[in-house]
Amino acid sequence: MLMIRQKVSSHKKALLFLHGGGNKDAWKPEVSIARGYGKQTSADVFYPIYPPFTEVPVVETIDLIYEFYKAVENKYGAGNIAVVGGSYGGFLAMQLITWINRNGNEVEMPRLLIMNSPFAFPETKEEWTLAEEYEKVDLMVPEGSFKLMMDGVMRADPQTPDYALYPDKMDFRHAPETYIFYAEEACACVSDAIQKAYRRDGAVLHMHKEPGMMHCYACTPVFPESKRDYYKQIELIANMDSTSKAISHRRL
């Protein structure tokens, strides 16, 4: 795991940055993005380099992410941690919330969760159809990539459980306040499933879909729309109340 410490910082606030791609060497292009988040928010950044989904079962990868989070939580306190995940990193972020719940809340939830174009596998015929339709608008993540990635996941572990694949089967109870930024893109085919799962589990979710943008548009400030939504994220992280006591979600 890479750590990017800020020169001008109290070192009391942390950002767990989960990069996208999911495959070999996919971590390299996003280091600069993670560094930008840290610089803009004065948060120390933790950047897990996780194994490719084609080589290691999904559940083992999220076990690793969970252990990384436990280490950060132990050092900074859950109330001082934001988790940011883009694309496949958003997939890992949703799994992290599920793992915290499944592991009996031995750690507390992070203070804030932000996901840019989070990936997850379509489960229903309607979701697959929607992925095909969105692909016509944004070609960055073609509908066929879901099938290729599912093949890779199942080759690594044919027994991969549904709760590690589909938002409808994930556990978002006690999830932190969550912000999602989608374009009109194939990954947004699961947006309704995420919203329904959050409502089912009583968690707070703010979801935005920006027409005319591309996959993960909001993680780099380039266009007017991306600048607006990127700096909204920066403001949310920068203004986390690091002095207030974290809300405990441990089971009684």
Coordinates of C-alpha atoms in Angstrom, one line a residue, residues 29 57 93 143 182 187:
P29 CA -2.3 5.8 -13.8
P57 CA -10.7 -14.4 -5.9
A93 CA -15.8 0.4 -1.7
E143 CA -21.2 -3.7 -22.2
Y182 CA -22.2 8.7 -12.8
C187 CA -21.7 1.3 -15.3

